[in-house]
mmCIF file of C-alpha atoms and ligand atoms in Angstrom:
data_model
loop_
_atom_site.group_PDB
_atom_site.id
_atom_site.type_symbol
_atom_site.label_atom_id
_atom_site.label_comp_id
_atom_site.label_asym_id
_atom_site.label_seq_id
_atom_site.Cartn_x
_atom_site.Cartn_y
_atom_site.Cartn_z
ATOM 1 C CA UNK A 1 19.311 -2.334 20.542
ATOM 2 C CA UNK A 2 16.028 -0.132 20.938
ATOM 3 C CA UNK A 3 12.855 -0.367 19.320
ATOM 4 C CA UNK A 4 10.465 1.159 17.779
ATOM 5 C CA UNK A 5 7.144 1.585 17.838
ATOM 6 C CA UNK A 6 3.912 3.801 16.000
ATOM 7 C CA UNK A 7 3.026 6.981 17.470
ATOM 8 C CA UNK A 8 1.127 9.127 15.114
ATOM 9 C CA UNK A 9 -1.209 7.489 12.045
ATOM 10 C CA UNK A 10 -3.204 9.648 9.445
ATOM 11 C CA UNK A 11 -4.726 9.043 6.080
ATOM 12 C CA UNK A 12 -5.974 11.376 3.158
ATOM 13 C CA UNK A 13 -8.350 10.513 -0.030
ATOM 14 C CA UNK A 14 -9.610 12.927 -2.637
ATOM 15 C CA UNK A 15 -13.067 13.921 -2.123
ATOM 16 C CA UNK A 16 -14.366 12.258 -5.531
ATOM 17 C CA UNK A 17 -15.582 9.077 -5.619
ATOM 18 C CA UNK A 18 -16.003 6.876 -8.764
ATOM 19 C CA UNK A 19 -18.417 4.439 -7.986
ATOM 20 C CA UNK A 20 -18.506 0.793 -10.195
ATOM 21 C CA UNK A 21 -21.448 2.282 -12.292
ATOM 22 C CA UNK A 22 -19.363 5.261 -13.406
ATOM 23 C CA UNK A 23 -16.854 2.700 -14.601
ATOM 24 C CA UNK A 24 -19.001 0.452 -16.172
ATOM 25 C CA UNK A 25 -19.916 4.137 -19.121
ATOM 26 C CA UNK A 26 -16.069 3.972 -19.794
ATOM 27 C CA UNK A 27 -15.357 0.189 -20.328
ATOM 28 C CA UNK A 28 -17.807 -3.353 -20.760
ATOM 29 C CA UNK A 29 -17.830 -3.824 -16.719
ATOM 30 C CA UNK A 30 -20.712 -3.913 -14.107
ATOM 31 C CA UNK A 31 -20.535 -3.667 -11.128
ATOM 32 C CA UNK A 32 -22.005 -7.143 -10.329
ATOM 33 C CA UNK A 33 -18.472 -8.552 -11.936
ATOM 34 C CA UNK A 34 -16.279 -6.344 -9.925
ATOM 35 C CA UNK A 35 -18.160 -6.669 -6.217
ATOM 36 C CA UNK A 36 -18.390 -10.248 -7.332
ATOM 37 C CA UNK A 37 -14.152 -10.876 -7.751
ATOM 38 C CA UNK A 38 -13.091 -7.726 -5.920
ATOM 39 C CA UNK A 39 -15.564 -6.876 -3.198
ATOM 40 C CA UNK A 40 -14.851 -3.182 -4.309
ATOM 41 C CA UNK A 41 -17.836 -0.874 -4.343
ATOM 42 C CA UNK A 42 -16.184 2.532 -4.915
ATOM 43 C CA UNK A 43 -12.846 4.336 -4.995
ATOM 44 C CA UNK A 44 -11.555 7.718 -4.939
ATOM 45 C CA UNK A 45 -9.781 9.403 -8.120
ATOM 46 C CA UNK A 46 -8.026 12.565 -7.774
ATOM 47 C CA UNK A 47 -9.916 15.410 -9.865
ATOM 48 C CA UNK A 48 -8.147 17.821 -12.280
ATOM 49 C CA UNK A 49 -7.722 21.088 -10.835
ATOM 50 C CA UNK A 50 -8.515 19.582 -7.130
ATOM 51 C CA UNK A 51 -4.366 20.331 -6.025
ATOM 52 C CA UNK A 52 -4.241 16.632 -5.281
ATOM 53 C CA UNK A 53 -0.835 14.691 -6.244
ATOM 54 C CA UNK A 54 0.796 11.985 -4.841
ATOM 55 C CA UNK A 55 3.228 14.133 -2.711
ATOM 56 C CA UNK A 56 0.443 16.460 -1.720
ATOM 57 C CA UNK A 57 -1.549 13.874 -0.837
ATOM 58 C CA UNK A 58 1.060 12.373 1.145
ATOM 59 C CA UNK A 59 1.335 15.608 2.758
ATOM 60 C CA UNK A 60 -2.026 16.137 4.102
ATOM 61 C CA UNK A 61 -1.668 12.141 5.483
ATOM 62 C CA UNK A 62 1.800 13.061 7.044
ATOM 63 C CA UNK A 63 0.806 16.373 8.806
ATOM 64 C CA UNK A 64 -2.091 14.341 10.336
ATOM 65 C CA UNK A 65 0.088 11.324 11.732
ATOM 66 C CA UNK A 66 2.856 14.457 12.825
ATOM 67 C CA UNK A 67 0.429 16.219 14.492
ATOM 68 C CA UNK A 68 -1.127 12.913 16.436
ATOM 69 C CA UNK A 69 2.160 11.858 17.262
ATOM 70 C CA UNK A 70 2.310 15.582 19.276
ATOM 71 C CA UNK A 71 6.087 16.188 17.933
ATOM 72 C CA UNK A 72 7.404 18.617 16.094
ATOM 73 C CA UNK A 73 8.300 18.566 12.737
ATOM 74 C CA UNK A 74 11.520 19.466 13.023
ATOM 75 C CA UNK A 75 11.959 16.115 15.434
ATOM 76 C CA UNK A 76 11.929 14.202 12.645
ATOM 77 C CA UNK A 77 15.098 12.207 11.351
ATOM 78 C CA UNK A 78 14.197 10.437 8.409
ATOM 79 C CA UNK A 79 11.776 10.774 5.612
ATOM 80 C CA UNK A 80 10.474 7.438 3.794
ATOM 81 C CA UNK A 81 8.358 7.766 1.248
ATOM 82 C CA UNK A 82 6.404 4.407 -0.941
ATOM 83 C CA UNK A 83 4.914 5.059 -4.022
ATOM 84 C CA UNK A 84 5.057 3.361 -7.640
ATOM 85 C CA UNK A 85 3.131 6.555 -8.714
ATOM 86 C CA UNK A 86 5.755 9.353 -7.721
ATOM 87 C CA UNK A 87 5.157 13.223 -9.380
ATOM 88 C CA UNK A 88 8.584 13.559 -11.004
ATOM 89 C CA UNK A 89 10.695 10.776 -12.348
ATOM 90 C CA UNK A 90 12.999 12.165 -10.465
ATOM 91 C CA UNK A 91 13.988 13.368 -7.630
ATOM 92 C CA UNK A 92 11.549 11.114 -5.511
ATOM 93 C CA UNK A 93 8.697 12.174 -2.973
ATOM 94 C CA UNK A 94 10.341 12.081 -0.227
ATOM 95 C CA UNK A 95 12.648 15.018 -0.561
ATOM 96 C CA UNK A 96 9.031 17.253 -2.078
ATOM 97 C CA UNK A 97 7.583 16.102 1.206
ATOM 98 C CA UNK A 98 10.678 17.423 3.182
ATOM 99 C CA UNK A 99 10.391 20.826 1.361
ATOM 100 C CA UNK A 100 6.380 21.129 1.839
ATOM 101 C CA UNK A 101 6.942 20.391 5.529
ATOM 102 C CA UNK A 102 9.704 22.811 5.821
ATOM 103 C CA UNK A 103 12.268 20.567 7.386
ATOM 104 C CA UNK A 104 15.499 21.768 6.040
ATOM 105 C CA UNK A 105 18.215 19.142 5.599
ATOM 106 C CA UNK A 106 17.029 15.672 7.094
ATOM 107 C CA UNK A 107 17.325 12.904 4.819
ATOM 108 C CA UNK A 108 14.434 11.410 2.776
ATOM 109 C CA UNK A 109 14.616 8.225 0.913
ATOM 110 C CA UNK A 110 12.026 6.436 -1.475
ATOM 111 C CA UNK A 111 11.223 3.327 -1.613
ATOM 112 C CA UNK A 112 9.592 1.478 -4.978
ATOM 113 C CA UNK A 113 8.363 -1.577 -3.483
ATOM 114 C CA UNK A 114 4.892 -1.285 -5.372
ATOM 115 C CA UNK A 115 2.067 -3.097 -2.419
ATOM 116 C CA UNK A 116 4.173 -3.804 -0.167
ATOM 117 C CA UNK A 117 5.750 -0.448 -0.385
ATOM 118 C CA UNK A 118 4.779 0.436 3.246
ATOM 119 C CA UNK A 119 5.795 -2.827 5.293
ATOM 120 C CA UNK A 120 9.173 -2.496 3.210
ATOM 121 C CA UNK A 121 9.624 1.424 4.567
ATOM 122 C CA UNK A 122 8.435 0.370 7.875
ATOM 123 C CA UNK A 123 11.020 -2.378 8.113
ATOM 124 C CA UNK A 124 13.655 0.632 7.348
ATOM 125 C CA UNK A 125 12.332 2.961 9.915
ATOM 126 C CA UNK A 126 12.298 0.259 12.656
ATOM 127 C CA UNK A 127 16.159 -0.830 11.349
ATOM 128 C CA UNK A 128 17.180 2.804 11.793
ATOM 129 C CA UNK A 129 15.742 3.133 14.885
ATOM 130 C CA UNK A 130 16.890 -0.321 16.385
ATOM 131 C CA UNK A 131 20.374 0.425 16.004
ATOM 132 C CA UNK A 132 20.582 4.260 17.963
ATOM 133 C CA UNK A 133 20.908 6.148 14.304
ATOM 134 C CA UNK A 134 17.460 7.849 14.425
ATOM 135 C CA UNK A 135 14.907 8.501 16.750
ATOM 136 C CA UNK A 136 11.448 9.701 15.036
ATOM 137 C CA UNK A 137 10.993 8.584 11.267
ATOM 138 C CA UNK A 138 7.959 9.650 8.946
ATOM 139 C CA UNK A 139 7.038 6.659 6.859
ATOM 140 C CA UNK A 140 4.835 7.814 4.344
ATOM 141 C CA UNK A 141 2.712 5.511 1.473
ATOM 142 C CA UNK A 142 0.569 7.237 -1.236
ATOM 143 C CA UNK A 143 -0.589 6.764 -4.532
ATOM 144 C CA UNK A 144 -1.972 8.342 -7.390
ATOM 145 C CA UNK A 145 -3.623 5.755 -9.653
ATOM 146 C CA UNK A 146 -6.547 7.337 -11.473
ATOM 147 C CA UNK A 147 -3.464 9.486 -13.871
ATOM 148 C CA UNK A 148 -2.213 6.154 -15.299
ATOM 149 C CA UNK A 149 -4.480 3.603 -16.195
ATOM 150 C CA UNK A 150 -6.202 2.332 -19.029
ATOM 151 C CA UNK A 151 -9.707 2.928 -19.028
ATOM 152 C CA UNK A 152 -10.590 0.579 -22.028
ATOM 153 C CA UNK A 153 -11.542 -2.937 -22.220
ATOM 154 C CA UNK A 154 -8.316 -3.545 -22.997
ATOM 155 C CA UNK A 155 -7.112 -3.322 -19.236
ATOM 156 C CA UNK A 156 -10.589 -3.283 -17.588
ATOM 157 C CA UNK A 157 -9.505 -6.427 -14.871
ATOM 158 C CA UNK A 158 -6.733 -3.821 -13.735
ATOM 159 C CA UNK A 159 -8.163 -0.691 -14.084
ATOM 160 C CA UNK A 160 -11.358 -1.442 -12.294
ATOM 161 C CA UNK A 161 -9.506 -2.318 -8.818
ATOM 162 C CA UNK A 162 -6.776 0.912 -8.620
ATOM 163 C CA UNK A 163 -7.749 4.289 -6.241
ATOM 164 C CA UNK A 164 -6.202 7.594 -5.194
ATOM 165 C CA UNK A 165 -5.129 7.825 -1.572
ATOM 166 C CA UNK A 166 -2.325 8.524 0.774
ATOM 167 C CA UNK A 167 -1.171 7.068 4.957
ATOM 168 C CA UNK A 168 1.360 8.157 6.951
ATOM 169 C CA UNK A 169 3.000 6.717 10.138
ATOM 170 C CA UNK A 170 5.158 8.156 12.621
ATOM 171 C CA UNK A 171 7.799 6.292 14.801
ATOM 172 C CA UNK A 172 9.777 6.533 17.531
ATOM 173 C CA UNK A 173 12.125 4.484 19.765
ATOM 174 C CA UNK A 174 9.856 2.758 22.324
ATOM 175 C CA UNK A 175 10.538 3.418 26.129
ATOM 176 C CA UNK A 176 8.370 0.384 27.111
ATOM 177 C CA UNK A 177 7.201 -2.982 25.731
ATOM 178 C CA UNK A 178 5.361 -2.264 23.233
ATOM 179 C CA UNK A 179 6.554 -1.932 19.413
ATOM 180 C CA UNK A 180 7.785 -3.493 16.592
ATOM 181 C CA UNK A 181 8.521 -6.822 17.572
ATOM 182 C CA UNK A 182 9.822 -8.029 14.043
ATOM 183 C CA UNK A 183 9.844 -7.086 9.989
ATOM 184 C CA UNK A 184 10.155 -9.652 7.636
ATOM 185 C CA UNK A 185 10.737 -8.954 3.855
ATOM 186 C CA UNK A 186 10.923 -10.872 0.641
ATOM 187 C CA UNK A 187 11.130 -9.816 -3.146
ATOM 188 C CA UNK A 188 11.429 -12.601 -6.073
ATOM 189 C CA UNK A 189 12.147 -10.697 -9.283
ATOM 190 C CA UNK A 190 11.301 -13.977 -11.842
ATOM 191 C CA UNK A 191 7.773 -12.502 -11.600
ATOM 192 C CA UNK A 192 8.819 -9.477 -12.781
ATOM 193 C CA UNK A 193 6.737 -9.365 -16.266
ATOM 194 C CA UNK A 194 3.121 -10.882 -14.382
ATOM 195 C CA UNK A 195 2.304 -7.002 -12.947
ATOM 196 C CA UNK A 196 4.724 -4.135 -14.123
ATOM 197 C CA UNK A 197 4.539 -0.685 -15.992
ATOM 198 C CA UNK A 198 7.479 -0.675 -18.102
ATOM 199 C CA UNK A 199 7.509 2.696 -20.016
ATOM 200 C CA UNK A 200 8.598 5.611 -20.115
ATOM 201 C CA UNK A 201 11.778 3.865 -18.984
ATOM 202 C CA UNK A 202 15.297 4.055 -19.816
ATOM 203 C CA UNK A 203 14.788 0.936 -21.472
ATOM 204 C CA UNK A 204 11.887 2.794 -23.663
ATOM 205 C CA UNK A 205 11.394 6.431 -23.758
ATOM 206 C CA UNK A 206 8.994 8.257 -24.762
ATOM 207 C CA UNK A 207 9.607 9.235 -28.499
ATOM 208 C CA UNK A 208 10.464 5.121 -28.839
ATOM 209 C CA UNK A 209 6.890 4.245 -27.658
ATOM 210 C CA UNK A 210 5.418 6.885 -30.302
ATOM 211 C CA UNK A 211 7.104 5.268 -32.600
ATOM 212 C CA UNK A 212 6.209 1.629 -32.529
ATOM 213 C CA UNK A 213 2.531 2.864 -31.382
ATOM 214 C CA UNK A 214 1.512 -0.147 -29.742
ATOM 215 C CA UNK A 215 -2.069 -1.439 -29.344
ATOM 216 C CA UNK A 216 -2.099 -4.677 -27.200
ATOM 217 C CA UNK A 217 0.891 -4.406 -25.015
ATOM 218 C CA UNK A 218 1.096 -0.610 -23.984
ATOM 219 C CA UNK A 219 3.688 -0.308 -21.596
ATOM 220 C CA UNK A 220 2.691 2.914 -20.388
ATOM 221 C CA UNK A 221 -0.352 1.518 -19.090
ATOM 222 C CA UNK A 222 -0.024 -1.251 -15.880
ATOM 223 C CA UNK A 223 -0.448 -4.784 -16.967
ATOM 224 C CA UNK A 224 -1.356 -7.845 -14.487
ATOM 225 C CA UNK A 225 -1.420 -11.049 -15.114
ATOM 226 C CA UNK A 226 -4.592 -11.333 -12.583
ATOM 227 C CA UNK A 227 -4.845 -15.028 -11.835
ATOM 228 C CA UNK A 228 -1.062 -15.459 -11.499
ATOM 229 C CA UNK A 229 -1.066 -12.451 -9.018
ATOM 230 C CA UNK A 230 -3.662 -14.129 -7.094
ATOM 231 C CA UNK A 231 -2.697 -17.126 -6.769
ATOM 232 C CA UNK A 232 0.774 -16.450 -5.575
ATOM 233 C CA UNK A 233 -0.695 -13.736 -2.777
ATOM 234 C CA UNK A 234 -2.657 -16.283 -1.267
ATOM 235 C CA UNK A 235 0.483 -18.559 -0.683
ATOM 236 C CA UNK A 236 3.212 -15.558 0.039
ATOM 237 C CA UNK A 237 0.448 -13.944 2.434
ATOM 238 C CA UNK A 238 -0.022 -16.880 4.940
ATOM 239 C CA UNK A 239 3.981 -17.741 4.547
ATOM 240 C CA UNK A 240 5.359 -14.179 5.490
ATOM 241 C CA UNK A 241 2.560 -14.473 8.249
ATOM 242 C CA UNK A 242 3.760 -17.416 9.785
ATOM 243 C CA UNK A 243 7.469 -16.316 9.302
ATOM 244 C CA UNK A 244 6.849 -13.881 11.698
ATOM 245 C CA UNK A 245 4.294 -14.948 14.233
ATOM 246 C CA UNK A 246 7.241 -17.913 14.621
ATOM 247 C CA UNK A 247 10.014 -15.736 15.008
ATOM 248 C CA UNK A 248 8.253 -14.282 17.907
ATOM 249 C CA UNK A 249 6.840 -17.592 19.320
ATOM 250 C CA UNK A 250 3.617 -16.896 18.666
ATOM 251 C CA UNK A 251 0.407 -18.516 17.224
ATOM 252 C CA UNK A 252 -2.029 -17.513 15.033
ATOM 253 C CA UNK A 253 -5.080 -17.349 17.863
ATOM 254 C CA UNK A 254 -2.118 -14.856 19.576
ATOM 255 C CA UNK A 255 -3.535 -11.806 16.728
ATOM 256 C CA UNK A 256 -5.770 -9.424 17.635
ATOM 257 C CA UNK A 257 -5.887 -7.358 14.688
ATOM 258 C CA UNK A 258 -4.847 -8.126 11.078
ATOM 259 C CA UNK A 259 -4.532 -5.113 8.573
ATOM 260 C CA UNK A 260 -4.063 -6.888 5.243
ATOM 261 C CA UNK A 261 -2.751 -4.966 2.258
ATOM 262 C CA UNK A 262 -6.155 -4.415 0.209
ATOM 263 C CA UNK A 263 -5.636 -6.381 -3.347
ATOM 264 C CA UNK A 264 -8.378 -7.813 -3.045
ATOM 265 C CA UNK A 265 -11.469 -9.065 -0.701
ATOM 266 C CA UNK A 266 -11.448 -12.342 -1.790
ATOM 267 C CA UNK A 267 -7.741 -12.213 -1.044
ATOM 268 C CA UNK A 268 -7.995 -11.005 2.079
ATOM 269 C CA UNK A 269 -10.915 -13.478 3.066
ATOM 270 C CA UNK A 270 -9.103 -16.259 2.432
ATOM 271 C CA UNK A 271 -6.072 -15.425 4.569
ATOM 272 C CA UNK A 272 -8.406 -14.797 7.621
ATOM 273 C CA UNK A 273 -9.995 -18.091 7.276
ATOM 274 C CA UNK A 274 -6.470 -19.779 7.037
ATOM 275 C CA UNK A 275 -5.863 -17.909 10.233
ATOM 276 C CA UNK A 276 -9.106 -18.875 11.955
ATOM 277 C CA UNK A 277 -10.242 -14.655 12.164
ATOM 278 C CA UNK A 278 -13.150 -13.456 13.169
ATOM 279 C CA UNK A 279 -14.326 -10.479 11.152
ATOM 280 C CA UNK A 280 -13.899 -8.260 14.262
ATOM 281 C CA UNK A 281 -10.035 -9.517 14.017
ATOM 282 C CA UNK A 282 -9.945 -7.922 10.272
ATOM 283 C CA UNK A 283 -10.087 -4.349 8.969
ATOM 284 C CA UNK A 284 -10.615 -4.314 5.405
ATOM 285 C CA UNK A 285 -11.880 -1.199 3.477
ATOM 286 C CA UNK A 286 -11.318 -1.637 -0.334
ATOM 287 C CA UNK A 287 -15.069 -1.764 -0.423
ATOM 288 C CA UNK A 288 -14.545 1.888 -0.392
ATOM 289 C CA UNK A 289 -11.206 3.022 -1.210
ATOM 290 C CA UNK A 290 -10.567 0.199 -3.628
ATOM 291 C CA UNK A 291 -6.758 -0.803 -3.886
ATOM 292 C CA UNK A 292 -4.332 1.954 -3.299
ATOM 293 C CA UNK A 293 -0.646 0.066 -3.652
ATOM 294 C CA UNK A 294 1.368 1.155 -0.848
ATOM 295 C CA UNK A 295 -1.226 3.533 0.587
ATOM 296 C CA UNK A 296 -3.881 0.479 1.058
ATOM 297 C CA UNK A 297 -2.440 -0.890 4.790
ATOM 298 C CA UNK A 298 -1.869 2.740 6.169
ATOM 299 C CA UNK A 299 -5.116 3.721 5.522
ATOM 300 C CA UNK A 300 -6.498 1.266 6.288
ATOM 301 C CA UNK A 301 -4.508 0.921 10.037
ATOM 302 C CA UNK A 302 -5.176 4.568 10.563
ATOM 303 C CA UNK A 303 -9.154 3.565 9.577
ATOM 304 C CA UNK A 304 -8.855 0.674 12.247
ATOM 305 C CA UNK A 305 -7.563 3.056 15.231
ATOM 306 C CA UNK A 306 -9.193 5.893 14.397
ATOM 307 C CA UNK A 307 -12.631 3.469 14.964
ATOM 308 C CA UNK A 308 -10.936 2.160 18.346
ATOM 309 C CA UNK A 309 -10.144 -1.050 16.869
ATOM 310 C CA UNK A 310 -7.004 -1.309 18.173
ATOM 311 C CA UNK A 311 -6.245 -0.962 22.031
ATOM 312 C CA UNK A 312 -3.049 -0.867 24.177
ATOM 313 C CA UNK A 313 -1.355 -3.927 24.179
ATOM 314 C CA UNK A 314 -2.901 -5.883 20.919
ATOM 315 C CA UNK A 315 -0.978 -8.297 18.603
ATOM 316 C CA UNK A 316 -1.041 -6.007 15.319
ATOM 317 C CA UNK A 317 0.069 -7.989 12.058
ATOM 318 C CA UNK A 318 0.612 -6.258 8.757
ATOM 319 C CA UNK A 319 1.004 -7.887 5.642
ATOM 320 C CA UNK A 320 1.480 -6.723 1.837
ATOM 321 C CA UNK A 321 1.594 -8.913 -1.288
ATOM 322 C CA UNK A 322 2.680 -7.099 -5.013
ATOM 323 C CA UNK A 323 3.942 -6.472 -8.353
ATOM 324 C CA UNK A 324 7.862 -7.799 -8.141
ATOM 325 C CA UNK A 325 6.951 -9.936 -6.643
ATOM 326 C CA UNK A 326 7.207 -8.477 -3.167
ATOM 327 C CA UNK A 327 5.978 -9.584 0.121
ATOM 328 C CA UNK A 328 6.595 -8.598 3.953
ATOM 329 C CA UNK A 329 4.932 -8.620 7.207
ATOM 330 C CA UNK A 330 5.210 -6.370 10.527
ATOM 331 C CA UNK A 331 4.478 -7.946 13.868
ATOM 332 C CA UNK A 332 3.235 -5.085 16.324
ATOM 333 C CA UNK A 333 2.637 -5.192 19.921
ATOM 334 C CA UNK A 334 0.482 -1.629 20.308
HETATM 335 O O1 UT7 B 401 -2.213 -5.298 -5.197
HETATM 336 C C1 UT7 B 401 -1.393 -5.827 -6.176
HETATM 337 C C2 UT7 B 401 -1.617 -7.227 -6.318
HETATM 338 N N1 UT7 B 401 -2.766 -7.457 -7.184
HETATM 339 C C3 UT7 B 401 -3.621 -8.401 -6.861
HETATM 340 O O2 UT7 B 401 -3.509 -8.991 -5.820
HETATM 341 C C4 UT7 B 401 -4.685 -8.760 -7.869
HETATM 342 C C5 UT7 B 401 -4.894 -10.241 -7.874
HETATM 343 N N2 UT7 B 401 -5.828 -10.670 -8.893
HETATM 344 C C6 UT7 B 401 -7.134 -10.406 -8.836
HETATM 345 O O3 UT7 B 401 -7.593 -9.786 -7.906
HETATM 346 C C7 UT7 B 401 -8.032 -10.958 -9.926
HETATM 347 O O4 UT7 B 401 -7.265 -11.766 -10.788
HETATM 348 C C8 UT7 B 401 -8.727 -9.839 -10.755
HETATM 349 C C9 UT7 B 401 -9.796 -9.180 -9.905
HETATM 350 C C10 UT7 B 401 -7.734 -8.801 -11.206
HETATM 351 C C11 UT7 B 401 -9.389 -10.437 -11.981
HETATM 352 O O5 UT7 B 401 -10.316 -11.440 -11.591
HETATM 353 P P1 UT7 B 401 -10.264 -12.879 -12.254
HETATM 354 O O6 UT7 B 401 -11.324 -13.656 -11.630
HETATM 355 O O7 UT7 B 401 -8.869 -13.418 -12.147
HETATM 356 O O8 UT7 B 401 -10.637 -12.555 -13.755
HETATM 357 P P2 UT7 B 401 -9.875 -12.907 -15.097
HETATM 358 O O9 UT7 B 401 -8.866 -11.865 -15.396
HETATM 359 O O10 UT7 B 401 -9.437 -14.332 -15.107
HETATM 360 O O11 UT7 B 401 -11.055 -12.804 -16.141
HETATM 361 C C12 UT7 B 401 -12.232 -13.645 -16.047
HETATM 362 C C13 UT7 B 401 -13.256 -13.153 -17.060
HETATM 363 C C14 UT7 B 401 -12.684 -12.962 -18.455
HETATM 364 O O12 UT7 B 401 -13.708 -13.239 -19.394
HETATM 365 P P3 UT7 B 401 -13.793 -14.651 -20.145
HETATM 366 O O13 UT7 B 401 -12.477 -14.811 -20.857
HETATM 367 O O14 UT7 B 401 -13.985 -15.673 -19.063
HETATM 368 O O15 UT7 B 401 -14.977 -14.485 -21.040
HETATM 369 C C15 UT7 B 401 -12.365 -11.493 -18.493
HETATM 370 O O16 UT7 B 401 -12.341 -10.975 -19.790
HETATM 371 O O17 UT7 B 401 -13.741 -11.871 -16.646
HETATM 372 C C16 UT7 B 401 -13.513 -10.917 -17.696
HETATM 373 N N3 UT7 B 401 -13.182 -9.644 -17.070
HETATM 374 C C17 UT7 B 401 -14.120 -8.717 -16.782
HETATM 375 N N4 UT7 B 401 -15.443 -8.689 -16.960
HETATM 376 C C18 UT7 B 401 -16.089 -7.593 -16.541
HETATM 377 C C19 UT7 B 401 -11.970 -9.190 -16.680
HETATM 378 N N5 UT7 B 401 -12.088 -7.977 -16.119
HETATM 379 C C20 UT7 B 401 -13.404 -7.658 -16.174
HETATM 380 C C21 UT7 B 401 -14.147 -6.531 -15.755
HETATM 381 N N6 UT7 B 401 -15.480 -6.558 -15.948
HETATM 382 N N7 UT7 B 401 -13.564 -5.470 -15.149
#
């Protein structure tokens, strides 16, 4: 078995930022409420007419991460592209990436694993390259919120915490010790209903929808069931931690950095007090970029190296919590 481990990291979001004020002339919000329960200050929202999407945003992350990871992009084997906010219904990001970067045939897969989009299609690079079948894979998260949500009271707890953003990672089998030590995944559909988008769908197209014209529950528009969401993060978080800081024999003093997925501050504050973190031990940035689905945790890891937060050698943990439910950690020795 080989393994593999992170060579290139880059990140991409839209120029415009939409600060808690501008929200608060489109809905009944402040932003004392949402720095209060969210810890978000600002996030970015893709402009009409600025080119962004989510594939071209993934782009612009991906060429970065190729282009630190000093291959070619012809090297790579495998394409894997999270988003719960793709262009086209179908076919999937991952094969418009493969066209923009001009890599002819290689295959590209996409993964809808909403938050934890990215530890899910990091968990499938590193099983590809484990067993000999690949070499360098592209793992690619991005998201383009600001086109689909509800800006109306209606929705205003979910609207308020969604940004615009793309990260990229690219890996390679590892010639030392250092790597992916472990992935560990979970899903647990009964939650299905608590944070979905359910329409257009082949369960409700879009001539049905016009039909019945709904007014509470749109189901083109996401819908969270906030507290339920919360509560069960906090729990999964610290679980699919421990999971894998076990597997590997370690303890929790044993992490040197911890890149949550960005839900939420709060969320992310209480996990690093359950694990005893100092806030040198944490990169968080939702106060800026808000939360980006499975964008959030490689923009924010590309944030944390590109500031020199991370050095040769550190005890990396990822973790992601979402709509599925979904959970999953990565355990990292850089
Ligand atoms: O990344 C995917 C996973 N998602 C998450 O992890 C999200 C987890 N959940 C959360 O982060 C929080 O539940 C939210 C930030 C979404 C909401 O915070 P909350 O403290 O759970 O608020 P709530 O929905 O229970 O609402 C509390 C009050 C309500 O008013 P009343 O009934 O007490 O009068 C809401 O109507 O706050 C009101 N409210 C707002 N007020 C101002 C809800 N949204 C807003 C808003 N501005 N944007």
């Amino acid at each position: 078995m080989y393994q593999s481990k992170i060579i290139g990291l880059g990140k991409y979001v839209p120029d415009n930022i939409v600060t808690n004020d501008d929200l608060s002339k489109l809905m009944d919000t402040s932003n004392e409420w949402i720095q209060e329960r969210t810890g978000i200050q600002e996030r970015r929202h893709i402009k009409k007419g600025d080119g962004n999407s989510t594939a071209i945003m993934g782009l612009k992350a991906a060429k970065q991460a190729i282009d630190r990871a000093e291959i070619n992009k012809d090297e790579i084997d495998l394409i894997v592209f999270a988003t719960l906010s793709p262009d086209y219904y179908f076919p999937g990001c991952g094969v418009q990436i493969q066209e923009k970067l001009g890599i002819k045939t290689c295959p590209a897969l996409d993964v809808r694993n909403q938050c934890s989009g990215f530890v899910y299609g990091i968990s499938v690079a590193d099983q590809f390259i484990k067993t000999g079948m690949y070499k360098n894979v592209l793992v690619i998260g991005s998201e383009n919120h600001s086109g689909g949500l509800d800006m109306t009271n209606r929705s205003r707890h979910v609207s308020v915490i969604f940004g615009d953003g793309a990260g990229a990672a690219v890996l390679t089998r590892s010639d030392d010790e250092s790597g992916i030590l472990s992935t560990h995944l979970h899903s647990q559909g009964e939650y299905i209903d608590e944070l979905s988008l359910r329409g257009p769908s082949t369960e409700k197209w879009v001539p049905e929808i016009i039909a019945e014209n709904p007014q509470e529950d749109i189901p083109y528009y996401p819908k969270m069931n906030g507290q339920l969401v919360f509560k069960n993060a906090v729990v999964r978080f610290s679980e699919v931690i421990n999971e894998g800081l076990d597997f590997n024999g370690l303890k929790k003093e044993n992490i040197d950095m911890f890149i949550p997925h960005q839900a939420n501050l709060r969320i992310s504050q209480f996990i690093q007090k359950k694990l005893g973190l100092e806030d040198t031990q944490v990169h968080n940035n939702i106060q800026k970029y808000g939360n980006t689905t499975a964008a959030s945790i490689p923009i924010a890891l590309t944030e944390a190296w590109e500031k020199g937060k991370i050095k040769k050698g550190d005890l990396v943990v990822l973790a992601a919590f979402g709509s599925g439910f979904t959970w999953g950690s990565v355990i990292i020795r850089w």
